[in-house]
mmCIF file of C-alpha atoms in Angstrom:
data_model
loop_
_atom_site.group_PDB
_atom_site.id
_atom_site.type_symbol
_atom_site.label_atom_id
_atom_site.label_comp_id
_atom_site.label_asym_id
_atom_site.label_seq_id
_atom_site.Cartn_x
_atom_site.Cartn_y
_atom_site.Cartn_z
ATOM 1 C CA UNK A 18 128.414 -82.462 -26.685
ATOM 2 C CA UNK A 19 128.092 -85.816 -28.437
ATOM 3 C CA UNK A 20 128.847 -84.649 -31.972
ATOM 4 C CA UNK A 21 131.790 -87.049 -32.136
ATOM 5 C CA UNK A 22 129.315 -89.936 -32.501
ATOM 6 C CA UNK A 23 128.053 -88.768 -35.891
ATOM 7 C CA UNK A 24 129.449 -88.359 -39.377
ATOM 8 C CA UNK A 25 129.868 -84.583 -39.461
ATOM 9 C CA UNK A 26 130.546 -84.501 -43.241
ATOM 10 C CA UNK A 27 126.791 -84.581 -43.985
ATOM 11 C CA UNK A 28 126.162 -81.733 -41.526
ATOM 12 C CA UNK A 29 129.037 -79.652 -42.934
ATOM 13 C CA UNK A 30 127.753 -80.176 -46.504
ATOM 14 C CA UNK A 31 124.254 -79.099 -45.441
ATOM 15 C CA UNK A 32 125.670 -76.066 -43.606
ATOM 16 C CA UNK A 33 127.635 -74.943 -46.654
ATOM 17 C CA UNK A 34 124.745 -75.561 -49.070
ATOM 18 C CA UNK A 35 122.466 -73.411 -46.889
ATOM 19 C CA UNK A 36 125.154 -70.742 -46.455
ATOM 20 C CA UNK A 37 124.168 -70.782 -42.782
ATOM 21 C CA UNK A 38 125.911 -68.805 -40.061
ATOM 22 C CA UNK A 39 125.256 -71.540 -37.475
ATOM 23 C CA UNK A 40 124.035 -75.125 -37.776
ATOM 24 C CA UNK A 41 122.886 -77.147 -34.783
ATOM 25 C CA UNK A 42 122.575 -80.911 -35.105
ATOM 26 C CA UNK A 43 120.114 -82.822 -32.945
ATOM 27 C CA UNK A 44 119.065 -86.427 -32.579
ATOM 28 C CA UNK A 45 115.777 -87.499 -30.970
ATOM 29 C CA UNK A 46 116.258 -89.554 -27.810
ATOM 30 C CA UNK A 47 113.839 -90.894 -25.191
ATOM 31 C CA UNK A 48 113.014 -88.336 -22.497
ATOM 32 C CA UNK A 49 114.603 -90.614 -19.882
ATOM 33 C CA UNK A 50 117.971 -90.236 -21.677
ATOM 34 C CA UNK A 51 117.723 -86.546 -22.648
ATOM 35 C CA UNK A 52 119.577 -85.182 -19.614
ATOM 36 C CA UNK A 53 122.637 -87.258 -20.526
ATOM 37 C CA UNK A 54 123.261 -85.088 -23.595
ATOM 38 C CA UNK A 55 123.568 -81.570 -22.149
ATOM 39 C CA UNK A 56 121.104 -78.726 -22.576
ATOM 40 C CA UNK A 57 120.510 -75.612 -24.676
ATOM 41 C CA UNK A 58 118.933 -72.167 -24.164
ATOM 42 C CA UNK A 59 118.622 -69.166 -26.482
ATOM 43 C CA UNK A 60 118.336 -65.586 -25.235
ATOM 44 C CA UNK A 61 116.337 -62.703 -26.714
ATOM 45 C CA UNK A 62 119.259 -61.634 -28.922
ATOM 46 C CA UNK A 63 119.756 -65.093 -30.439
ATOM 47 C CA UNK A 64 122.809 -66.098 -28.437
ATOM 48 C CA UNK A 65 122.967 -69.862 -27.817
ATOM 49 C CA UNK A 66 123.885 -71.313 -24.414
ATOM 50 C CA UNK A 67 124.912 -74.925 -24.113
ATOM 51 C CA UNK A 68 125.578 -76.709 -20.843
ATOM 52 C CA UNK A 69 126.499 -80.173 -19.626
ATOM 53 C CA UNK A 70 129.520 -81.834 -18.128
ATOM 54 C CA UNK A 71 133.109 -82.308 -19.207
ATOM 55 C CA UNK A 72 136.236 -84.044 -17.989
ATOM 56 C CA UNK A 73 138.363 -82.352 -20.644
ATOM 57 C CA UNK A 74 141.682 -81.063 -19.374
ATOM 58 C CA UNK A 75 141.788 -78.421 -22.127
ATOM 59 C CA UNK A 76 138.170 -77.255 -22.075
ATOM 60 C CA UNK A 77 138.025 -73.765 -23.657
ATOM 61 C CA UNK A 78 137.806 -70.967 -21.087
ATOM 62 C CA UNK A 79 136.529 -67.571 -22.227
ATOM 63 C CA UNK A 80 135.930 -65.086 -19.373
ATOM 64 C CA UNK A 81 135.595 -68.043 -16.957
ATOM 65 C CA UNK A 82 134.252 -67.881 -13.423
ATOM 66 C CA UNK A 83 137.157 -67.549 -10.924
ATOM 67 C CA UNK A 84 136.588 -70.851 -9.131
ATOM 68 C CA UNK A 85 140.046 -72.182 -8.391
ATOM 69 C CA UNK A 86 140.683 -75.921 -8.641
ATOM 70 C CA UNK A 87 138.177 -78.111 -10.393
ATOM 71 C CA UNK A 88 138.553 -81.786 -11.088
ATOM 72 C CA UNK A 89 137.013 -84.950 -12.443
ATOM 73 C CA UNK A 90 133.810 -84.115 -14.310
ATOM 74 C CA UNK A 91 132.684 -80.500 -14.027
ATOM 75 C CA UNK A 92 129.582 -78.732 -15.217
ATOM 76 C CA UNK A 93 130.073 -76.216 -18.000
ATOM 77 C CA UNK A 94 128.259 -73.383 -19.731
ATOM 78 C CA UNK A 95 129.273 -71.928 -23.079
ATOM 79 C CA UNK A 96 127.641 -68.977 -24.877
ATOM 80 C CA UNK A 97 127.818 -68.556 -28.653
ATOM 81 C CA UNK A 98 127.028 -65.374 -30.582
ATOM 82 C CA UNK A 99 124.350 -65.622 -33.285
ATOM 83 C CA UNK A 100 127.279 -65.940 -35.745
ATOM 84 C CA UNK A 101 128.703 -68.917 -33.822
ATOM 85 C CA UNK A 102 131.641 -67.284 -32.005
ATOM 86 C CA UNK A 103 132.335 -68.371 -28.416
ATOM 87 C CA UNK A 104 131.666 -65.374 -26.163
ATOM 88 C CA UNK A 105 131.772 -67.022 -22.745
ATOM 89 C CA UNK A 106 132.796 -70.469 -21.578
ATOM 90 C CA UNK A 107 133.379 -71.709 -18.047
ATOM 91 C CA UNK A 108 133.519 -74.808 -15.922
ATOM 92 C CA UNK A 109 131.469 -74.988 -12.735
ATOM 93 C CA UNK A 110 132.439 -77.331 -9.949
ATOM 94 C CA UNK A 111 134.773 -78.303 -7.168
ATOM 95 C CA UNK A 112 137.349 -81.075 -6.935
ATOM 96 C CA UNK A 113 134.720 -83.839 -7.186
ATOM 97 C CA UNK A 114 132.300 -84.533 -10.067
ATOM 98 C CA UNK A 115 129.483 -82.191 -11.074
ATOM 99 C CA UNK A 116 127.108 -82.040 -14.022
ATOM 100 C CA UNK A 117 124.731 -79.376 -15.333
ATOM 101 C CA UNK A 118 121.279 -80.638 -16.337
ATOM 102 C CA UNK A 119 119.350 -77.384 -16.788
ATOM 103 C CA UNK A 120 120.145 -73.900 -18.088
ATOM 104 C CA UNK A 121 118.122 -70.705 -18.472
ATOM 105 C CA UNK A 122 119.053 -67.117 -19.265
ATOM 106 C CA UNK A 123 117.570 -63.704 -18.484
ATOM 107 C CA UNK A 124 119.692 -60.843 -19.785
ATOM 108 C CA UNK A 125 123.257 -61.490 -18.677
ATOM 109 C CA UNK A 126 122.236 -63.769 -15.798
ATOM 110 C CA UNK A 127 122.514 -67.498 -16.450
ATOM 111 C CA UNK A 128 120.988 -70.000 -14.030
ATOM 112 C CA UNK A 129 122.073 -73.636 -14.065
ATOM 113 C CA UNK A 130 120.978 -76.666 -12.088
ATOM 114 C CA UNK A 131 122.461 -80.101 -11.742
ATOM 115 C CA UNK A 132 124.139 -82.487 -9.349
ATOM 116 C CA UNK A 133 127.264 -82.042 -7.221
ATOM 117 C CA UNK A 134 128.931 -85.240 -6.036
ATOM 118 C CA UNK A 135 131.210 -83.741 -3.424
ATOM 119 C CA UNK A 136 131.399 -81.317 -0.543
ATOM 120 C CA UNK A 137 133.788 -78.915 -2.352
ATOM 121 C CA UNK A 138 131.159 -77.414 -4.677
ATOM 122 C CA UNK A 139 131.559 -73.597 -4.644
ATOM 123 C CA UNK A 140 128.877 -71.943 -2.493
ATOM 124 C CA UNK A 141 128.006 -68.246 -2.781
ATOM 125 C CA UNK A 142 125.316 -66.405 -0.784
ATOM 126 C CA UNK A 143 124.154 -69.696 0.735
ATOM 127 C CA UNK A 144 124.637 -69.254 4.512
ATOM 128 C CA UNK A 145 124.567 -72.424 6.581
ATOM 129 C CA UNK A 146 124.560 -74.728 3.556
ATOM 130 C CA UNK A 147 126.994 -77.607 3.141
ATOM 131 C CA UNK A 148 126.939 -79.887 0.116
ATOM 132 C CA UNK A 149 126.607 -83.587 0.774
ATOM 133 C CA UNK A 150 127.710 -86.191 -1.768
ATOM 134 C CA UNK A 151 125.174 -86.310 -4.615
ATOM 135 C CA UNK A 152 123.178 -83.151 -3.824
ATOM 136 C CA UNK A 153 121.169 -81.095 -6.275
ATOM 137 C CA UNK A 154 122.547 -77.609 -6.924
ATOM 138 C CA UNK A 155 121.433 -74.306 -8.387
ATOM 139 C CA UNK A 156 123.792 -71.510 -9.406
ATOM 140 C CA UNK A 157 123.333 -68.104 -11.058
ATOM 141 C CA UNK A 158 126.093 -66.025 -12.555
ATOM 142 C CA UNK A 159 126.571 -62.894 -14.584
ATOM 143 C CA UNK A 160 128.297 -63.692 -17.882
ATOM 144 C CA UNK A 161 129.143 -60.012 -18.516
ATOM 145 C CA UNK A 162 131.264 -59.788 -15.366
ATOM 146 C CA UNK A 163 132.114 -63.493 -14.865
ATOM 147 C CA UNK A 164 130.680 -63.252 -11.348
ATOM 148 C CA UNK A 165 129.033 -66.094 -9.469
ATOM 149 C CA UNK A 166 125.952 -64.436 -7.886
ATOM 150 C CA UNK A 167 124.439 -67.401 -6.066
ATOM 151 C CA UNK A 168 125.275 -71.076 -5.673
ATOM 152 C CA UNK A 169 123.756 -73.577 -3.252
ATOM 153 C CA UNK A 170 123.187 -77.273 -2.735
ATOM 154 C CA UNK A 171 119.954 -78.977 -1.749
ATOM 155 C CA UNK A 172 119.378 -82.537 -0.652
ATOM 156 C CA UNK A 173 119.118 -85.180 1.990
ATOM 157 C CA UNK A 174 121.392 -88.046 2.940
ATOM 158 C CA UNK A 175 121.165 -90.050 -0.317
ATOM 159 C CA UNK A 176 121.118 -89.267 -4.052
ATOM 160 C CA UNK A 177 119.390 -86.009 -5.037
ATOM 161 C CA UNK A 178 119.539 -84.699 -8.594
ATOM 162 C CA UNK A 179 118.201 -81.506 -10.131
ATOM 163 C CA UNK A 180 117.263 -82.413 -13.706
ATOM 164 C CA UNK A 181 116.185 -78.895 -14.607
ATOM 165 C CA UNK A 182 114.448 -75.784 -13.355
ATOM 166 C CA UNK A 183 112.050 -72.987 -14.142
ATOM 167 C CA UNK A 184 112.228 -69.408 -12.926
ATOM 168 C CA UNK A 185 108.939 -67.599 -12.330
ATOM 169 C CA UNK A 186 108.122 -63.934 -12.919
ATOM 170 C CA UNK A 187 109.143 -63.072 -9.344
ATOM 171 C CA UNK A 188 112.640 -64.465 -9.895
ATOM 172 C CA UNK A 189 112.134 -67.622 -7.805
ATOM 173 C CA UNK A 190 113.867 -70.672 -9.254
ATOM 174 C CA UNK A 191 112.045 -73.999 -8.869
ATOM 175 C CA UNK A 192 114.114 -77.184 -9.187
ATOM 176 C CA UNK A 193 112.781 -80.462 -10.467
ATOM 177 C CA UNK A 194 114.450 -83.844 -10.413
ATOM 178 C CA UNK A 195 114.454 -86.877 -8.202
ATOM 179 C CA UNK A 196 115.584 -88.039 -4.808
ATOM 180 C CA UNK A 197 116.386 -91.267 -3.015
ATOM 181 C CA UNK A 198 116.553 -89.404 0.311
ATOM 182 C CA UNK A 199 113.892 -90.086 2.927
ATOM 183 C CA UNK A 200 115.025 -86.939 4.774
ATOM 184 C CA UNK A 201 114.841 -84.436 1.875
ATOM 185 C CA UNK A 202 113.877 -81.077 3.408
ATOM 186 C CA UNK A 203 110.300 -80.221 2.454
ATOM 187 C CA UNK A 204 108.078 -77.250 3.185
ATOM 188 C CA UNK A 205 104.281 -77.355 3.176
#
């Protein structure tokens, strides 16, 4: 999502010389800055998922999630075929700012984590949950049907950010990140 900062002519020349179907450019950055650049995942069939945040008013939508109004910065997820064609692309957010910091895929189910900065973040199958400003979030959706399966916020009274996640063999998603909240809900 930061390709505009580089001279793409060198990458295009390399791509053509290699007769590649897809070329991905990367630049090493310190771990502390890595989450500022979006994230990538590849599924078992070689499809590439990229995620991050955008404030673009003309962000490409391909089979998007039916979320209604979004605004400011929103999280996004885009899936590319192994040949580089966009197969799915959606924004994720409410009327405030949101950003995706982690993405994983299992079959057609994509799970993303990040931070929601407002109370209007879309919640699905999360009874009794209300987003507070600057809460961590996790969301899972089916890209084949453009259906949001689960979406919830997690946090205390101050800043709480999910910087990524892992999903175990039982299907439980574990968030990791940081908090400034002294009242973050904990168990055990």
